[in-house]
Coordinates of C-alpha atoms and ligand atoms in Angstrom, one line a residue:
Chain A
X1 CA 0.0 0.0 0.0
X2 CA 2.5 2.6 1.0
X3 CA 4.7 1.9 -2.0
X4 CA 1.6 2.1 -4.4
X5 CA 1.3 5.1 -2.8
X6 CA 4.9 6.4 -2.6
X7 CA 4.6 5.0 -6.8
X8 CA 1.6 7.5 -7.5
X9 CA 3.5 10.3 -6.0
X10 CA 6.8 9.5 -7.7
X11 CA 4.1 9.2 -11.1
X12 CA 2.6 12.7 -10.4
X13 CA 5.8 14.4 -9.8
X14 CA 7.2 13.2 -13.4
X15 CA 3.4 14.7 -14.6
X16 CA 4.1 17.9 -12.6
X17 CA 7.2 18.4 -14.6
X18 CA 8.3 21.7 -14.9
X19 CA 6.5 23.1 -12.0
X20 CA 7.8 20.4 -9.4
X21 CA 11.2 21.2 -10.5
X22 CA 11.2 24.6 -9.8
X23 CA 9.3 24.2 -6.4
X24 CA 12.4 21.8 -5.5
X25 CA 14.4 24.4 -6.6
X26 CA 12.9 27.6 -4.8
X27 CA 13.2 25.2 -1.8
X28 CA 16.8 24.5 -2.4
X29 CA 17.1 28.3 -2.7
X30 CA 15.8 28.9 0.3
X31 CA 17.4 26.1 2.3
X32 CA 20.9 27.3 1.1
X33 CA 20.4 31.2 1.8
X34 CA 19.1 29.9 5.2
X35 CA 21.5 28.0 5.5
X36 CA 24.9 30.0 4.2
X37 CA 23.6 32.5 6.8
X38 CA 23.5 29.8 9.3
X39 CA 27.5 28.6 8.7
X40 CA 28.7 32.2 9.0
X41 CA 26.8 33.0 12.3
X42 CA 28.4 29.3 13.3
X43 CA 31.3 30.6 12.7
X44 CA 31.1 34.0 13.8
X45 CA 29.6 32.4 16.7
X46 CA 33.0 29.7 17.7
X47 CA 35.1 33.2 17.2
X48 CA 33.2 34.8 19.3
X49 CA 33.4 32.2 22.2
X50 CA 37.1 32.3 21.5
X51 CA 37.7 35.8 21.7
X52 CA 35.9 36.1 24.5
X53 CA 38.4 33.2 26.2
X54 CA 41.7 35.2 25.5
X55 CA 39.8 38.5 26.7
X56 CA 42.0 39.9 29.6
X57 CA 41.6 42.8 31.4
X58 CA 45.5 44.0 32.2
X59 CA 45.5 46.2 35.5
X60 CA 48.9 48.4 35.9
X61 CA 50.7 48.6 39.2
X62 CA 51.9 51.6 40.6
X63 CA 55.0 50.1 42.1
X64 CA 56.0 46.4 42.2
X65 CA 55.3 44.6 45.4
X66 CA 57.5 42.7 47.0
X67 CA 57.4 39.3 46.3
X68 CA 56.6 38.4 49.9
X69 CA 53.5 40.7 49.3
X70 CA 52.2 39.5 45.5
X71 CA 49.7 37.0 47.0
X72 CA 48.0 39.5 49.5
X73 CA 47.7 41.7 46.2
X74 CA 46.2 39.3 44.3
X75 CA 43.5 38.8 46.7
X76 CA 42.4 41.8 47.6
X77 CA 42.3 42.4 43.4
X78 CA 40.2 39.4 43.0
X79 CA 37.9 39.9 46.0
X80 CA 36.4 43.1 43.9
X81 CA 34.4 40.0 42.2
X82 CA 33.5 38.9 38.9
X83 CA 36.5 37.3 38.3
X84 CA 37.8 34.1 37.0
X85 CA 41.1 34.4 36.8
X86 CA 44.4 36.4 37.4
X87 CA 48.0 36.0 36.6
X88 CA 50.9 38.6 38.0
X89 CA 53.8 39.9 35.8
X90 CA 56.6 40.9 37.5
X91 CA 58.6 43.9 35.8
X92 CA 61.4 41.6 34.6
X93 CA 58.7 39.2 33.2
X94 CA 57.3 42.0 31.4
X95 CA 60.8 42.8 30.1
X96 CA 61.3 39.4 29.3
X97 CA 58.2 38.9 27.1
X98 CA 59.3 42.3 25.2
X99 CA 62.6 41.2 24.4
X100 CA 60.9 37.7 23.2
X101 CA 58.5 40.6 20.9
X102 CA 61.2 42.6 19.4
X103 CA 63.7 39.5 18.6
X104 CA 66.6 40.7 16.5
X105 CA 66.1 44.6 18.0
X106 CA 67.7 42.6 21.5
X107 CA 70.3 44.8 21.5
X108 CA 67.7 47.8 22.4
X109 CA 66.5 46.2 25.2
X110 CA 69.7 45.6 26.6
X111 CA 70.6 49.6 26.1
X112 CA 68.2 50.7 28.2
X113 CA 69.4 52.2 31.6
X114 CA 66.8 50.8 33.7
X115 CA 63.8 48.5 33.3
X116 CA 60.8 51.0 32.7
X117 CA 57.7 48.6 32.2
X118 CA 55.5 48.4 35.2
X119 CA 54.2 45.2 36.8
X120 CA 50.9 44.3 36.1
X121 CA 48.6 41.7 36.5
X122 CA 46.6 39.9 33.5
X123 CA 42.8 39.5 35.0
X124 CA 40.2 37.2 32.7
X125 CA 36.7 38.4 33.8
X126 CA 34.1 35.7 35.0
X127 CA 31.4 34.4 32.4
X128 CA 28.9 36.2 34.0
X129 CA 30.7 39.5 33.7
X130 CA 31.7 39.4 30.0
X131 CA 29.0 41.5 28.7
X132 CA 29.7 45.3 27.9
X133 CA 28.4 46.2 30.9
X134 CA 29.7 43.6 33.2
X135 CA 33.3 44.4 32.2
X136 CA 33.2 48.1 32.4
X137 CA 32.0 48.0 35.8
X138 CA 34.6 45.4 36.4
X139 CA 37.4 48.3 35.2
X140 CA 35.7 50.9 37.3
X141 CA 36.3 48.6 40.4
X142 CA 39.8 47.8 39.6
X143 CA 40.5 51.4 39.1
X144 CA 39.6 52.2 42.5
X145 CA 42.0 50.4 44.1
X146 CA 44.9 52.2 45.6
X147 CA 47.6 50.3 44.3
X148 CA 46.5 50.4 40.6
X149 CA 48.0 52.9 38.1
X150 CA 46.0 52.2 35.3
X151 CA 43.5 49.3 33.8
X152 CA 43.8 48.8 30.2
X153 CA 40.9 46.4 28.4
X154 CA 38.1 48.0 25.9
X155 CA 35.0 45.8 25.3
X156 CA 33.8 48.0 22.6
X157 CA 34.8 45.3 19.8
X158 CA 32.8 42.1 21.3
X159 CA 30.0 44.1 21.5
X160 CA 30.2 44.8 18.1
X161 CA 31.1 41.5 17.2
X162 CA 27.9 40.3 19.1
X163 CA 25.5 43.0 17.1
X164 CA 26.8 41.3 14.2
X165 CA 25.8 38.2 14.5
X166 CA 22.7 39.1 15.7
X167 CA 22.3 41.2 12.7
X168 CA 23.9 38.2 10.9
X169 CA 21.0 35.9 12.1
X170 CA 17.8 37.9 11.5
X171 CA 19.0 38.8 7.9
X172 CA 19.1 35.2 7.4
X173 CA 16.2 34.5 9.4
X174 CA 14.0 37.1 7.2
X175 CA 15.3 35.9 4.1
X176 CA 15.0 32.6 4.7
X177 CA 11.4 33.2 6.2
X178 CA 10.4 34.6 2.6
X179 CA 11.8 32.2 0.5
X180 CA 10.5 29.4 2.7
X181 CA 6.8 31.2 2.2
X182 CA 7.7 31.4 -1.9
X183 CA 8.7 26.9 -1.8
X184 CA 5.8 27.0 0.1
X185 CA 3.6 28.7 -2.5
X186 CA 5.5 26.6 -5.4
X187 CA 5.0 23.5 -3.8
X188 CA 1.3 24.2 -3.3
X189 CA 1.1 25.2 -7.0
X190 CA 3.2 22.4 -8.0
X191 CA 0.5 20.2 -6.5
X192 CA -2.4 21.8 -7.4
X193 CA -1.6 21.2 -11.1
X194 CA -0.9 17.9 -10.3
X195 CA -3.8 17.6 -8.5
X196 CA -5.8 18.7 -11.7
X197 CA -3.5 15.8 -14.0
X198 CA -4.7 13.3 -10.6
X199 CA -8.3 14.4 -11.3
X200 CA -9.8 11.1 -13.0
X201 CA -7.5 9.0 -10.2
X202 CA -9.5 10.9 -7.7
X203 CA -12.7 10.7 -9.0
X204 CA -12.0 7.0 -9.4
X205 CA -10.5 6.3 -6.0
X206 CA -13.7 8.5 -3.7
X207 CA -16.1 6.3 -6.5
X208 CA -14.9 3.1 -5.2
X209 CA -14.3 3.8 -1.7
X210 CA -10.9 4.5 -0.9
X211 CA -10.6 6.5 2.3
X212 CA -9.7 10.4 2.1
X213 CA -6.3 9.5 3.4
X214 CA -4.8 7.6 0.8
X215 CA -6.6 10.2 -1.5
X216 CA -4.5 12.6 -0.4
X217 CA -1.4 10.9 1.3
X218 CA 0.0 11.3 -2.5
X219 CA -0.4 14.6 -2.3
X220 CA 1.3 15.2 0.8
X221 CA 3.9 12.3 -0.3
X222 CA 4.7 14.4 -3.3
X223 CA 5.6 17.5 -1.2
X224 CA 7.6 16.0 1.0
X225 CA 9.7 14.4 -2.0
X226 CA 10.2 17.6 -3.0
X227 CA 11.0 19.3 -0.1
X228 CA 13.4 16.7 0.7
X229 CA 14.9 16.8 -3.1
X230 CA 15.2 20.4 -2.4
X231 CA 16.8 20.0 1.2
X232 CA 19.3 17.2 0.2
X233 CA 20.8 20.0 -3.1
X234 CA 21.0 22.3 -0.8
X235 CA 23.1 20.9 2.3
X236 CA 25.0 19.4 -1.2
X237 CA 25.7 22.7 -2.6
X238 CA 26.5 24.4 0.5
X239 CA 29.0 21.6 1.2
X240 CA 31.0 22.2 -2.0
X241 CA 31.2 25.4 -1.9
X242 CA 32.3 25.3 1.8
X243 CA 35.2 22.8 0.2
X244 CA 35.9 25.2 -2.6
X245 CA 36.4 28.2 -0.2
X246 CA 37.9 26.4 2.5
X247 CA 41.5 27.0 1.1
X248 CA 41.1 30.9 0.3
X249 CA 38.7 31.2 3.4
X250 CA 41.1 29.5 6.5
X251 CA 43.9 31.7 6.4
X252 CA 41.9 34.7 6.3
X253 CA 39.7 33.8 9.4
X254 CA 42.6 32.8 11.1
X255 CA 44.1 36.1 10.8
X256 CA 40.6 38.3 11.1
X257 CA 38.8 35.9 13.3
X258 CA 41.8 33.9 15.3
X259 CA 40.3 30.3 14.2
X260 CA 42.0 27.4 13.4
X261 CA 39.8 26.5 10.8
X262 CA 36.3 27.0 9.7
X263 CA 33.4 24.3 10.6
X264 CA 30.9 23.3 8.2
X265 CA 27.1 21.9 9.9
X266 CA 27.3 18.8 12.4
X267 CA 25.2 15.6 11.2
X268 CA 22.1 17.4 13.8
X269 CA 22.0 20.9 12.2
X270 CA 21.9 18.9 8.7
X271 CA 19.2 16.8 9.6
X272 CA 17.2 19.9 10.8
X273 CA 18.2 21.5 7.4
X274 CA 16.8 18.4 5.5
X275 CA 14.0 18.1 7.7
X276 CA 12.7 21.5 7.7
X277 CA 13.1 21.0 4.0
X278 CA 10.5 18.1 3.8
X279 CA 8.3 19.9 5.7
X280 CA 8.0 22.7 3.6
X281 CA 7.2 20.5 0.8
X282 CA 5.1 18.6 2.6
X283 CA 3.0 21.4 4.0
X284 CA 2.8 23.1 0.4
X285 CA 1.3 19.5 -0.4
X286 CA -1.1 19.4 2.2
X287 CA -2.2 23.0 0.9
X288 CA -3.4 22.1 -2.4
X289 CA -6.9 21.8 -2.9
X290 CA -8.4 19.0 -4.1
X291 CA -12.1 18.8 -5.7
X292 CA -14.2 18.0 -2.8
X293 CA -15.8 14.8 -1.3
X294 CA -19.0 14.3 -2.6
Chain B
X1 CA -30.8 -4.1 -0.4
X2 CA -32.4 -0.5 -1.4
X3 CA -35.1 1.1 0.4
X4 CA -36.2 4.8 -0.7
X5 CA -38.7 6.7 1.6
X6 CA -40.4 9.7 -0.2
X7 CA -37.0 11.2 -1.7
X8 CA -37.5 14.4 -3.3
X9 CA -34.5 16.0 -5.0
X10 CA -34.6 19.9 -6.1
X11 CA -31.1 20.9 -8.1
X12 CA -31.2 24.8 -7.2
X13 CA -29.3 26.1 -10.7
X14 CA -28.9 30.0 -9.6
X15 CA -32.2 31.0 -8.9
X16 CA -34.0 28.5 -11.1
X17 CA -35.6 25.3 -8.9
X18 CA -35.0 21.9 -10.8
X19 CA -37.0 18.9 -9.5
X20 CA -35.5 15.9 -10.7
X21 CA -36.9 13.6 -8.4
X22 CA -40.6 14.6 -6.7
X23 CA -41.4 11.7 -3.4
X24 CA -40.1 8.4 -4.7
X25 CA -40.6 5.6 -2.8
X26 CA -39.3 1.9 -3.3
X27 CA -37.6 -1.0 -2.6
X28 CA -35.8 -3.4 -4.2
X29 CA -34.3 -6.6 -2.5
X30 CA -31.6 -8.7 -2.2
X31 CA -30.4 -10.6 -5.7
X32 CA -33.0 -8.8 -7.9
X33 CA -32.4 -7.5 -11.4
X34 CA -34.2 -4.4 -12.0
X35 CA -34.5 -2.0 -14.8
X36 CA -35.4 1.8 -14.1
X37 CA -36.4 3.1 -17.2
X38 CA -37.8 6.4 -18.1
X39 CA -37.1 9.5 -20.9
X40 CA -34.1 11.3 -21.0
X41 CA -34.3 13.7 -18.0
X42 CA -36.5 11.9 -15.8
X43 CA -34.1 11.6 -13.4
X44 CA -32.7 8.1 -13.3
X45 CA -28.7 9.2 -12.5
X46 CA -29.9 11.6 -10.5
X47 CA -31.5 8.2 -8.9
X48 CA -28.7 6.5 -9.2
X49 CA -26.7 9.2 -7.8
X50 CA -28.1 9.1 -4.7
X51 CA -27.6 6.0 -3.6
X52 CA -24.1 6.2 -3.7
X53 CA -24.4 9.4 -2.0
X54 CA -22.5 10.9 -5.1
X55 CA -25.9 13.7 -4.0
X56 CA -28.1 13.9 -0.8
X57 CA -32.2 13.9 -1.2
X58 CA -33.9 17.1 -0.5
X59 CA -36.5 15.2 1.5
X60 CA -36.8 11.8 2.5
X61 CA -34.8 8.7 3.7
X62 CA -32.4 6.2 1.4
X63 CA -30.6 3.1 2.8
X64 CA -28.5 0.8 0.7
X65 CA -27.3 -2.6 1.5
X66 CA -27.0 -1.6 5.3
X67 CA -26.2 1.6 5.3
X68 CA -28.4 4.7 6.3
X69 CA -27.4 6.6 3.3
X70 CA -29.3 10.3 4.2
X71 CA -27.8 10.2 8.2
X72 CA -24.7 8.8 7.6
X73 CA -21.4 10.7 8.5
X74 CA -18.9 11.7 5.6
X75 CA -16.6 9.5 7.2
X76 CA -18.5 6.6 6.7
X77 CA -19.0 7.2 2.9
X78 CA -16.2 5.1 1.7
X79 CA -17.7 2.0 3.7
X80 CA -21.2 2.5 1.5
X81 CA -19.3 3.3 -1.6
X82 CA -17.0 -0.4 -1.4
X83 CA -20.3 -2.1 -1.3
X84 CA -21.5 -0.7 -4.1
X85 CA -19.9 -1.1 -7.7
X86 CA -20.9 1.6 -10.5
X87 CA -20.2 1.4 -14.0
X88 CA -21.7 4.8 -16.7
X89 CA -22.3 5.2 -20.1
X90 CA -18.5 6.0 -20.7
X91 CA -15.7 3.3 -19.3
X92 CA -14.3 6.3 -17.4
X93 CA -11.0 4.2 -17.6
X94 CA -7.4 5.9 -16.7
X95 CA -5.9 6.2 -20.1
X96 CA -1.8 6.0 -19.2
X97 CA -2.8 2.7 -17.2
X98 CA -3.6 -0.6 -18.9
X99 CA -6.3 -2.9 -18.5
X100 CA -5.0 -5.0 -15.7
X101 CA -3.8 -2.0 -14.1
X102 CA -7.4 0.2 -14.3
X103 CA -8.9 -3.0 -12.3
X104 CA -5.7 -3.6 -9.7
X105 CA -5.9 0.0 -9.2
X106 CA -9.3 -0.3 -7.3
X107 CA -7.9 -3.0 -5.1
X108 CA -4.6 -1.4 -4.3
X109 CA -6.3 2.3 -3.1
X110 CA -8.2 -0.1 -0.9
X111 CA -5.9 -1.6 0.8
X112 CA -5.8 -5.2 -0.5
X113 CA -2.3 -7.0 0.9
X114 CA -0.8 -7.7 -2.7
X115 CA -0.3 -11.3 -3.6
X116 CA -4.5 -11.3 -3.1
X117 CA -4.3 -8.8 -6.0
X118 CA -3.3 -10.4 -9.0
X119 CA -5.3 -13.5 -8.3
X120 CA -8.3 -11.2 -8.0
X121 CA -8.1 -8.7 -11.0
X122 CA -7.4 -11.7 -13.1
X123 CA -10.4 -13.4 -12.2
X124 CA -12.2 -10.6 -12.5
X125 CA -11.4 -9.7 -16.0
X126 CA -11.7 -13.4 -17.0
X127 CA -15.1 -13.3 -16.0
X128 CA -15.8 -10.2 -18.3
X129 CA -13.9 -12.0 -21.0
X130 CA -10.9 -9.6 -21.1
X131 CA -8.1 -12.1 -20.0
X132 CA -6.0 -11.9 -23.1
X133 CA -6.8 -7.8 -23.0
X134 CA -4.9 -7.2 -19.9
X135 CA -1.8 -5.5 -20.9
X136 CA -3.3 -3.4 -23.8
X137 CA -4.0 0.3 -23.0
X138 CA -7.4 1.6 -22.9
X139 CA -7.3 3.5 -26.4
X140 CA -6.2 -0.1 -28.3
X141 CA -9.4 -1.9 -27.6
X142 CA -12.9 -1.6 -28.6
X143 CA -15.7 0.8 -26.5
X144 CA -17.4 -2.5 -25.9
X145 CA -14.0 -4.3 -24.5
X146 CA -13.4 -0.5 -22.3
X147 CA -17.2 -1.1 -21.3
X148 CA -16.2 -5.0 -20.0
X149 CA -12.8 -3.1 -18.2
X150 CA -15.2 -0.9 -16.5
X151 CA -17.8 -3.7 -15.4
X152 CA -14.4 -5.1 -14.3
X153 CA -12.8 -2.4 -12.3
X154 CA -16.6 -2.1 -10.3
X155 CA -16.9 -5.7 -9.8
X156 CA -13.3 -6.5 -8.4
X157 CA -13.7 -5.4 -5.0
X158 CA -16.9 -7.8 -4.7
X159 CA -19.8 -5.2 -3.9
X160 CA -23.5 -6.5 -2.8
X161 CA -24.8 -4.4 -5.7
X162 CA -24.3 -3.2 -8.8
X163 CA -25.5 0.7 -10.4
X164 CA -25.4 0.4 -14.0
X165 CA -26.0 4.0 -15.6
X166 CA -26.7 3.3 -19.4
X167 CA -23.7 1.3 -20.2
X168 CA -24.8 0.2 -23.5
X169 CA -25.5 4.0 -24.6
X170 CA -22.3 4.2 -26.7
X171 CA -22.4 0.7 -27.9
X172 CA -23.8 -0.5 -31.0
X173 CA -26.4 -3.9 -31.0
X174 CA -24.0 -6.7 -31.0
X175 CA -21.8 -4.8 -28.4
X176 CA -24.9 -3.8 -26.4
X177 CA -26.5 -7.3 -25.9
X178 CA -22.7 -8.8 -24.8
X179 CA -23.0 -6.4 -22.1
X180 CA -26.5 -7.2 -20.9
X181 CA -25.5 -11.1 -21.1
X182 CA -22.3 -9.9 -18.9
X183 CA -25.0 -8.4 -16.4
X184 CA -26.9 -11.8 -16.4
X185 CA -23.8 -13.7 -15.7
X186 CA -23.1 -10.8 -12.7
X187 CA -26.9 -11.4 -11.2
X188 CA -26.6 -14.8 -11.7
X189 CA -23.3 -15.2 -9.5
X190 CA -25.7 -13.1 -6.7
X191 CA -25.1 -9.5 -7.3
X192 CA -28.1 -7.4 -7.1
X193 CA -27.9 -5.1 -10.2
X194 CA -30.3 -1.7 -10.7
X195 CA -29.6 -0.9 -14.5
X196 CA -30.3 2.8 -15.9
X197 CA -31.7 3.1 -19.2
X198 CA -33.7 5.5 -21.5
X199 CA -34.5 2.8 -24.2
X200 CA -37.8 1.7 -23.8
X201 CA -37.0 -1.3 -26.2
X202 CA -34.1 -2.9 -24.0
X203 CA -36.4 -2.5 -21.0
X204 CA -39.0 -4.7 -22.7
X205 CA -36.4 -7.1 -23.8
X206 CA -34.7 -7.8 -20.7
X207 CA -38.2 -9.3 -19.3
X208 CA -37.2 -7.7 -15.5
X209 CA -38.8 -5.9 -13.0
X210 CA -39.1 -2.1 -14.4
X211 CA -39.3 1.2 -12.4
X212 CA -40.3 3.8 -14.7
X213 CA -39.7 7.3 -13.9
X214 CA -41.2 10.3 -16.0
X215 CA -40.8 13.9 -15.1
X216 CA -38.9 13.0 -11.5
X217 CA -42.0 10.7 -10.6
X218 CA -42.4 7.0 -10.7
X219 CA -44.7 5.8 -12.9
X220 CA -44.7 2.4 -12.9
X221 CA -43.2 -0.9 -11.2
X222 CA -44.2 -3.4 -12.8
X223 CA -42.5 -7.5 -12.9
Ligands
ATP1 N1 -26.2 18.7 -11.3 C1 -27.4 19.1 -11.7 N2 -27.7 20.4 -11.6 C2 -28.9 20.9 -12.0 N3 -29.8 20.1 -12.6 C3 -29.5 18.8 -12.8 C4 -28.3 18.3 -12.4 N4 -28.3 16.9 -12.7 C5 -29.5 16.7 -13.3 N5 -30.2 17.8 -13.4 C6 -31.6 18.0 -13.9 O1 -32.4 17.0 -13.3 C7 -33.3 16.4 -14.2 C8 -33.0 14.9 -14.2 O2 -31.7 14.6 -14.7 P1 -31.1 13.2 -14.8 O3 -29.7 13.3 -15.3 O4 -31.3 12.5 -13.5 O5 -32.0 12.5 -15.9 P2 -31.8 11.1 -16.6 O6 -33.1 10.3 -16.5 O7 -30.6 10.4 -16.2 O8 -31.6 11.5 -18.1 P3 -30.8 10.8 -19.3 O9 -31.6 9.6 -19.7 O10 -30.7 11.9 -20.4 O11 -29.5 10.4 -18.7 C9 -33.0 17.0 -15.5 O12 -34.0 18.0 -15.7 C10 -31.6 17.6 -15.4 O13 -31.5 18.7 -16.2
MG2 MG1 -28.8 9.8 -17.1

């Protein structure tokens, strides 16, 4: 029964023609500008998480402690809250890491009458304090503290960053909303013509009794196929061109964005892809109107 | 098998009232063969019609082989319409599908598990005489061979009784009486048939009980 049925469907798409292949394509459209949007925001998204990992607020020390004194210092810094973690850097680690910076220019380093970096130490805010807000308020406490010269750590850019992608997502969302209504619309008419081609079949199937069900499960059969047609190009297409990109695209995120490497959809976020697909299909199908039941 | 209770039927065509049945009451049992005769326009699809609940009566009550045809829910409508086999004046046959396929078609919409199928839609069409017909497509045999597929396709699924709305209309003589022999052989097997026709002649020559409508009203109903 269902592979009579799955046969009809498989039949009236071939009948459709022309119109069920450009429904399967306006889905695949829309599935792939969904989708495109939905890699970069990934993406965006890892960088983001990344960034905000190697985020460090640096707080500047008037004079450097003693180094019977360093751990006091470091707790009273970390009892202003929302922090994570802290590291000290002594003034000759600070020269130290310089001279590693500069390399071949040694020699300047070496030239210089006395050490004149401060010591400092490297604070990472907590989770809960990494938002705009959180971390300027984290600066204003550290600044209060007598023994701080200056703290150094702008959040401007992360916000920014996170705009994006919020941006990012509802452009894609919007477009992806519209097209989705257009495969919707195609698949319906896609159906409906069918549906006129399926007219004797119908007539001939509610004359001998067949239930409304397998009347219509065609129909919805044939949307589905579609959709998932449609889904399956898309994930396909957006795959390849991923591949093709991939070598011009990695060295250029790792030096904007800091990542390794980019990341395509996991098997989860494809099967939503594909399913989402069918289901647009599948709903144009169900949308069709048929003649009705006597 | 069919009982009819003062049905009435009024087709409303814009503002214009058609009556094409006016309080028709009947019954017709189990295993008969009955002819409803009457001019063109006297209403015998509309008749017809109703008993498959292809319409609904304006007044009065119809059941069929069980079923309470007026109150039933639309649900239920495919229950009446597998116990009841139709055939019309034209085959009505699915043109891209071949014989065999026209009649398994039937069984496979409802439901039947598949190795039943074959068996079934062969016997069927051997009984109509269209055994060595199977594979040919509807356009390469003759109206009176698309007339046999048709009595086929409505007889496969077995039904208790049998509307035939004049399904020798297109046929010439020789064509015409093969299908009224085919009826015979149906009744005979101990299917009640109800056959539609506006030829007074056939009505004669058949020798059956005849309903005979005129103007939406029944005449006659005589053995
Ligand atoms: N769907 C409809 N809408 C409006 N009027 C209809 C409809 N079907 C039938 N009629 C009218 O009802 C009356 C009876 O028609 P019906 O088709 O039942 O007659 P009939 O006896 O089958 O005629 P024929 O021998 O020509 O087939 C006619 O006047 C017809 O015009
Ligand atoms: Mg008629």
């Amino acid at each position: 029964m269902l592979f009579f049925l799955i046969g009809e469907a498989l039949r009236d798409l071939r009948r459709g023609g022309r119109v069920a292949v450009s429904a399967v394509l306006l889905i695949m459209l829309s599935l792939t500008a969904l989708g495109a949007f939905w890699v970069l925001s990934l993406n965006l998204g890892r960088a983001l998480v990344q960034w905000r990992d190697r985020f460090r607020v640096v707080v500047y020390l008037r004079e450097e402690p003693p180094a019977g004194q360093v751990e006091g210092l470091l707790e009273k810094i970390e009892g202003v809250g929302g922090i994570q973690r802290l590291r000290y850097v002594s003034k000759g680690q600070a020269l130290q890491a310089l001279r590693r910076q500069i390399g071949g220019q040694a020699s300047v380093v070496a030239e210089l009458p006395a050490n004149p970096l401060p010591a400092s130490v490297e604070v990472t805010p907590a989770a809960e304090a990494m938002t705009p807000e959180g971390t300027r308020a984290l600066i204003q406490r550290l600044s209060a503290l007598a023994e701080v010269e200056e703290v150094q750590g702008g959040t401007a850019w992360v916000e920014w960053l996170a705009q994006f992608q919020g941006l990012l997502q509802a452009i894609g969302l919007s477009l992806g909303a519209v097209l989705a209504l257009a495969a919707i619309l195609t698949a319906t008419t896609a159906t409906t013509l069918v549906l006129h081609a399926r007219r004797e079949e119908m007539e001939i199937m509610r004359l001998v009794g067949a239930s409304e069900m397998v009347i219509r499960l065609p129909l919805l059969l044939q949307g589905l196929i579609q959709g998932f047609v449609g889904a399956l190009m898309a994930v396909g297409g957006l795959y390849l061109a991923f591949r093709l990109a991939l070598p011009t695209l990695e060295p250029l995120l790792s030096v904007t964005l800091g990542l390794p490497g980019a990341a395509f959809f996991a098997p989860a976020e494809i099967a939503v892809l594909v399913g989402g697909g069918s289901l647009l299909g599948g709903l144009g199908g169900l949308r069709a109107k048929g003649e009705k039941p006597a | 098998m069919i009982q009819l209770q003062g049905v009435s039927k009024v087709y409303r065509v814009g503002p214009v009232k058609v009556t094409a049945l006016a309080d028709v009451s009947l019954e017709i049992e189990k295993g008969e063969f009955t002819v409803l005769a009457g001019p063109s326009g006297s209403g015998k699809t509309t008749l017809l019609r109703l008993l498959y609940r292809d319409e609904v009566p304006t007044e009065g009550e119809i059941r069929v082989a069980g079923f309470d045809v007026t109150g039933m829910r639309r649900s239920r409508i495919p229950h009446l319409r597998r116990a009841v086999g139709v055939v019309f004046q034209d085959a009505k046959l699915l043109p891209a599908r071949n014989v065999y396929d026209n009649v398994a078609f039937v069984l496979r919409v409802l439901g039947t598990p598949r190795r039943e199928i074959t068996p079934r839609v062969m016997q069927t069409l051997k009984a109509v005489g269209l055994s060595a017909r199977a594979q040919a497509l509807p356009a390469q045999i003759s109206q009176g061979e698309q007339q046999r597929a048709a009595l086929a396709r409505a007889l496969v699924k077995e039904p208790a009784l049998l509307l035939a709305d004049e399904p020798t209309g297109n046929l010439d003589e020789a064509m015409a009486d093969e299908i009224l022999y085919l009826l015979s052989d149906i009744w005979n097997r101990g299917t009640t048939i109800l056959l539609a026709t506006h030829r007074a002649t056939l009505a004669d020559q058949l020798k059956r009980r005849t309903l005979v409508l005129d103007g939406g009203r029944l005449l006659k109903d005589e053995d």
